Coordinates of C-alpha atoms in Angstrom, one line a residue:
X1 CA 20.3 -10.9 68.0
X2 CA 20.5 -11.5 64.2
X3 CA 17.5 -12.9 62.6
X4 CA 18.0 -16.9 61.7
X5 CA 16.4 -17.9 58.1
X6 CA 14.4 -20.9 57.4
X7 CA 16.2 -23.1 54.9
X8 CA 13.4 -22.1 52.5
X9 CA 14.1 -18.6 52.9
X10 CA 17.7 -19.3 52.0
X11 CA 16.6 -21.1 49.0
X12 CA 14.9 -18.5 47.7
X13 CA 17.7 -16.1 48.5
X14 CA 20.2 -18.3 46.9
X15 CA 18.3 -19.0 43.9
X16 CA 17.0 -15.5 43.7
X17 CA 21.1 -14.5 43.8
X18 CA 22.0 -17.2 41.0
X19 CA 19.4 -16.0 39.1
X20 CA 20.8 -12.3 38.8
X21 CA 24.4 -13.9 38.4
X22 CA 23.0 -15.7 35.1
X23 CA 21.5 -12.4 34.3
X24 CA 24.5 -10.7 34.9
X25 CA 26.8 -12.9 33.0
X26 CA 24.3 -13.1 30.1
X27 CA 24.2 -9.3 30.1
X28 CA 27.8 -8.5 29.9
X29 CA 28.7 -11.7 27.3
X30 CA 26.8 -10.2 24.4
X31 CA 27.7 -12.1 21.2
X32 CA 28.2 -9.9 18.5
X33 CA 27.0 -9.7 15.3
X34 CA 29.4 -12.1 13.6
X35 CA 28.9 -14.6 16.4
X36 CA 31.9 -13.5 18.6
X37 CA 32.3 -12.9 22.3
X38 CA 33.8 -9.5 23.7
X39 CA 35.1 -10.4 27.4
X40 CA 37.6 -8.9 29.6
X41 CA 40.1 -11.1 31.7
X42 CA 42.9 -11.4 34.4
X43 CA 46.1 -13.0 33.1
X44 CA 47.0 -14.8 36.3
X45 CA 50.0 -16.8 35.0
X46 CA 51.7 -17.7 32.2
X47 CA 54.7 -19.2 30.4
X48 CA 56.7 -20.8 27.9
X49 CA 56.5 -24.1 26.7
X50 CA 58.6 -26.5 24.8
X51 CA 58.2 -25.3 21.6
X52 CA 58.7 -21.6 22.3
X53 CA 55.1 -20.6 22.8
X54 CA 53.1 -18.9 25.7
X55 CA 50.3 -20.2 27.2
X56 CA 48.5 -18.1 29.9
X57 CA 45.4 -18.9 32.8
X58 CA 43.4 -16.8 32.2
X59 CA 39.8 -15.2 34.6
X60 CA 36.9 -14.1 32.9
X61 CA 35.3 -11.1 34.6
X62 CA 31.8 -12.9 34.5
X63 CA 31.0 -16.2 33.4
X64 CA 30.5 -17.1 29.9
X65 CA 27.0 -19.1 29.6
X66 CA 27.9 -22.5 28.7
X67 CA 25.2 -22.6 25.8
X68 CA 27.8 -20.0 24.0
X69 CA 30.9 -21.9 24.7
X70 CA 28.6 -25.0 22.7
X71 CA 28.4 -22.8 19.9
X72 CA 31.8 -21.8 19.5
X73 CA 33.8 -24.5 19.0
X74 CA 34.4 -26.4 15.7
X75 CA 34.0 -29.3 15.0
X76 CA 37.3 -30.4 16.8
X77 CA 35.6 -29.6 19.7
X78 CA 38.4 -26.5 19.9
X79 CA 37.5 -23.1 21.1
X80 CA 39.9 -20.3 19.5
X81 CA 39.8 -16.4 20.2
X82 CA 41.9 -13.8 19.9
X83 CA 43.0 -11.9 22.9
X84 CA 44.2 -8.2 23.6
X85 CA 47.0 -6.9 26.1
X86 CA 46.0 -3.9 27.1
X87 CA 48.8 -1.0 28.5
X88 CA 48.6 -0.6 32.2
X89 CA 51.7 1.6 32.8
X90 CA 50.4 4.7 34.1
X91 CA 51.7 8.0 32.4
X92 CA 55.4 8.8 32.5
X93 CA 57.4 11.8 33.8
X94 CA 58.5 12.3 30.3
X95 CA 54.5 12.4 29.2
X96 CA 53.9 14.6 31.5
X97 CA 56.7 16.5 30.4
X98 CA 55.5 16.8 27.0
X99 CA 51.9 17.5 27.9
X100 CA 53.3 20.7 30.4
X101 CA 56.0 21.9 27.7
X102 CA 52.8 21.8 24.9
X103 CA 50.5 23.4 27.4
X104 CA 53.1 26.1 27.8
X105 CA 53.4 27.2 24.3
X106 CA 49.5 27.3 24.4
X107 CA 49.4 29.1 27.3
X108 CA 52.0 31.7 25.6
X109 CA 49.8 32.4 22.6
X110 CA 46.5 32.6 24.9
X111 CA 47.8 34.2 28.2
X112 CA 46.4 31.6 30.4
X113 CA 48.5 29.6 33.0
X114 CA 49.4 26.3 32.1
X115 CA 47.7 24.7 34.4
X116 CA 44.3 26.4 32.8
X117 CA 45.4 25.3 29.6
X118 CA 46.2 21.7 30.6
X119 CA 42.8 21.6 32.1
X120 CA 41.3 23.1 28.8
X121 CA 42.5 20.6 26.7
X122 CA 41.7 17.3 28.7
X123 CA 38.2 18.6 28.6
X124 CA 37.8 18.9 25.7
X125 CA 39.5 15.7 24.6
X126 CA 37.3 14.1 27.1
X127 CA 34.2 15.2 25.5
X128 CA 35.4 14.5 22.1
X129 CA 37.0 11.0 22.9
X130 CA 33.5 9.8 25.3
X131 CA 36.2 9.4 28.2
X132 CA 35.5 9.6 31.8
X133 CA 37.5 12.2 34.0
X134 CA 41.4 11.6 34.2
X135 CA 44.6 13.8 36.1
X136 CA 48.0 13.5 34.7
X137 CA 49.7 13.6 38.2
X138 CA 51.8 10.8 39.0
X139 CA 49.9 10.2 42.6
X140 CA 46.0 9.4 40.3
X141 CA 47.5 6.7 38.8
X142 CA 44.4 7.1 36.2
X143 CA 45.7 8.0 33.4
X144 CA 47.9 5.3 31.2
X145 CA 50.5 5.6 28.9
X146 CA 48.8 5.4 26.0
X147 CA 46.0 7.5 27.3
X148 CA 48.6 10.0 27.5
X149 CA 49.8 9.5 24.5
X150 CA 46.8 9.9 22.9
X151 CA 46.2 13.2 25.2
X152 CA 49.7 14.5 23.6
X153 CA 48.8 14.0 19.6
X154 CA 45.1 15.8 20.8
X155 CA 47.2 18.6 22.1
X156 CA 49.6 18.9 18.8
X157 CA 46.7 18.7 16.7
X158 CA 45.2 21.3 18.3
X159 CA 48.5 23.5 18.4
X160 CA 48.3 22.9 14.2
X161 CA 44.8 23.7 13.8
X162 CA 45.6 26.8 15.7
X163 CA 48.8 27.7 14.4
X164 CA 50.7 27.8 17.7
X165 CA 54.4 27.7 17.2
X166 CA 55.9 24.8 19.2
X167 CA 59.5 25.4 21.3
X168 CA 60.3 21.6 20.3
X169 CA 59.2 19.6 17.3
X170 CA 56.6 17.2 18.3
X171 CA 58.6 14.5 16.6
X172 CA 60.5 14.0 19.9
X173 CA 57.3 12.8 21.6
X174 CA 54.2 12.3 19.5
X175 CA 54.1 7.9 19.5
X176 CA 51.7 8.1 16.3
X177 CA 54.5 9.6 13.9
X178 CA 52.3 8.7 10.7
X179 CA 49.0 10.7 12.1
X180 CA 51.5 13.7 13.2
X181 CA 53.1 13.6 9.9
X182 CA 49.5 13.5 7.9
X183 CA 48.3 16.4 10.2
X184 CA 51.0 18.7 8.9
X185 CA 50.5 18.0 5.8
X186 CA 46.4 19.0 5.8
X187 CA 47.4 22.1 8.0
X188 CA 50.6 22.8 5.6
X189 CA 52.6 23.2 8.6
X190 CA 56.7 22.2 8.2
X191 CA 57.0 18.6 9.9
X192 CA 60.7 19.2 11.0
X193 CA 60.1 23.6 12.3
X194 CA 56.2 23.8 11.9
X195 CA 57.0 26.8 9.7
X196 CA 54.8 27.3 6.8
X197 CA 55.5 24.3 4.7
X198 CA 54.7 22.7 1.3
X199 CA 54.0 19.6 -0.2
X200 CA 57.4 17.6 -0.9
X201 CA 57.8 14.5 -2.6
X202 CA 60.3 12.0 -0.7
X203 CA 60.2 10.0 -3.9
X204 CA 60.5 11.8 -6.8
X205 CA 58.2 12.4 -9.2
X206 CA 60.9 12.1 -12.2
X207 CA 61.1 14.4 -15.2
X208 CA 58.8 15.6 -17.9
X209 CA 56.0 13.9 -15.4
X210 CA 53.3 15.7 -15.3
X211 CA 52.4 16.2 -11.5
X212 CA 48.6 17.3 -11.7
X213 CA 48.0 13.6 -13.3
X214 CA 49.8 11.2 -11.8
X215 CA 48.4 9.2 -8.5
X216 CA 49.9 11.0 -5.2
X217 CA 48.6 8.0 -3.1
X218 CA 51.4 5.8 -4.5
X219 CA 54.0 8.3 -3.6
X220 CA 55.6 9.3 -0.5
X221 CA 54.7 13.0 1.1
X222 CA 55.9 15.0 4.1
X223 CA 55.2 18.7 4.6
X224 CA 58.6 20.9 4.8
X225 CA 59.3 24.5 5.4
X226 CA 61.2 26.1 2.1
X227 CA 64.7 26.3 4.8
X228 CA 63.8 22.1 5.3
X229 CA 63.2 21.7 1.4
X230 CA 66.4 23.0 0.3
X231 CA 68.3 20.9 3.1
X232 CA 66.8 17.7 2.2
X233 CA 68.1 18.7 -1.8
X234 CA 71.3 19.6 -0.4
X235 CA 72.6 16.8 1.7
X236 CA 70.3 14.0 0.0
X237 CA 66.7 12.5 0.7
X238 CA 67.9 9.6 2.6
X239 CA 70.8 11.5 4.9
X240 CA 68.0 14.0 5.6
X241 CA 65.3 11.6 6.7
X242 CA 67.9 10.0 9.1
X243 CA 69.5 13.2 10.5
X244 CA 66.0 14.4 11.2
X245 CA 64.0 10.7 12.5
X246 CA 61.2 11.4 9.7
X247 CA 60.0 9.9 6.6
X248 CA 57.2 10.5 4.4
X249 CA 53.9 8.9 4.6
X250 CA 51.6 7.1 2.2
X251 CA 48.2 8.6 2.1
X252 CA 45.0 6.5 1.2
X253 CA 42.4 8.4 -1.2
X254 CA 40.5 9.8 1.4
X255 CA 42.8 11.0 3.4
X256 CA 44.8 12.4 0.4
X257 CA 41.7 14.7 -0.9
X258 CA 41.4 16.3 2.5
X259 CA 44.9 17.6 1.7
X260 CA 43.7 19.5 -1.0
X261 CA 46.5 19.3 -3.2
X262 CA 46.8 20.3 -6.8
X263 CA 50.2 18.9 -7.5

């Protein structure tokens, strides 16, 4: 027979269990330091009104005090935040692709199998990144798109630190073309073959310029193989970049002195 409590013991309980939900939901609404509230939420239905915008419901994973909600709004009495879709696909075939035909050009230079290789690699990107532990097989359903993606660019970086040759050009599949693009110019590796390349102005520089004074961070760079260089020259910048999907990139002033380039 299962033990009846007083209503006083059910008080208790019941206050006992509010007072850890108010403790909860203080505890993961930290304000930060501008003010703001971080929260995650549900979108449970949304749609388009008259004027062409979308309005969503939206559920909080814990409750916001309501002492925060006071000091939010302005003095319209409106609350305004900004809020963040976040990619729930889980990884593709085609990531997966990517990540096995990598792992295979690793495993070539090192003599491990692939699937050593691939488990390597996520360890280590794991570590590095603070992530917890993911599988790239379609039946996890752990790992998301752009997890993956981010999993892929680790993996070419990696294969240009290292100078692995690649079968296929990870312009075919990296998402972040700009970082790819800046990571072969720091490792000197040809953007297009990921042959030996060297600096090349997609702008040029223009005659009688001096190119050990003027400011590379207002020009446009990619890194190209001498075979890549003399294409570009031959059948014009702009044909080149479009025959080939690539285009240089814009460095900022740190990024630009880890290249290490003289001009």
């Amino acid at each position: 027979m299962k033990k009846r409590h007083s209503k006083k013991a059910l008080d208790k309980l019941l206050a006992k269990a509010g007072k850890e939900m108010a403790e909860d939901a203080s505890r993961l609404a930290q304000t930060n330091d501008d003010g703001s509230v971080n929260r995650l939420a549900e979108v449970l239905a949304r749609r388009t009104n008259a004027y062409g915008q979308t309005e969503m419901i939206i559920r909080l994973d814990a409750s916001i005090p309501e002492y925060l909600f006071d000091r939010l709004v302005d003095a319209n009495g409106d609350l305004f935040g900004e809020f963040r879709l976040f990619d729930n696909r889980v990884i593709t075939a085609q990531q997966r692709k990517f990540i096995n035909a990598l792992c295979r050009d690793i495993a070539r230079y090192t003599g491990d199998t692939i699937d050593q290789v691939r488990e390597h690699r996520k360890l280590e990107f794991i570590h590095d990144k603070g992530l917890p532990y993911f599988s790239t097989s379609e039946l996890a359903k752990n790992c998301s798109v752009s997890l993956a993606s981010q999993f892929i660019s680790y993996i070419v970086d990696f294969c240009l630190d290292n100078d692995i040759g690649l079968a296929e050009s990870p312009l075919n599949y990296v998402d972040d073309i700009k970082h790819y693009l800046i990571k072969c110019l720091w490792t000197r590796k040809c953007a297009l073959c990921g042959k030996k390349g060297q600096v090349h102005h997609v702008d040029a520089v223009g005659a009688g310029r001096n190119r050990k004074k003027i400011d590379h961070t207002k020009h446009h760079l990619m890194s190209l193989c001498i075979g890549c260089h003399e294409e570009s020259h031959k059948i014009g910048q702009q044909t080149f970049m479009r025959k080939h999907h690539v285009v240089g990139v814009i460095m900022n002033q740190e990024q630009y002195e880890k290249l290490n380039y003289k001009g």
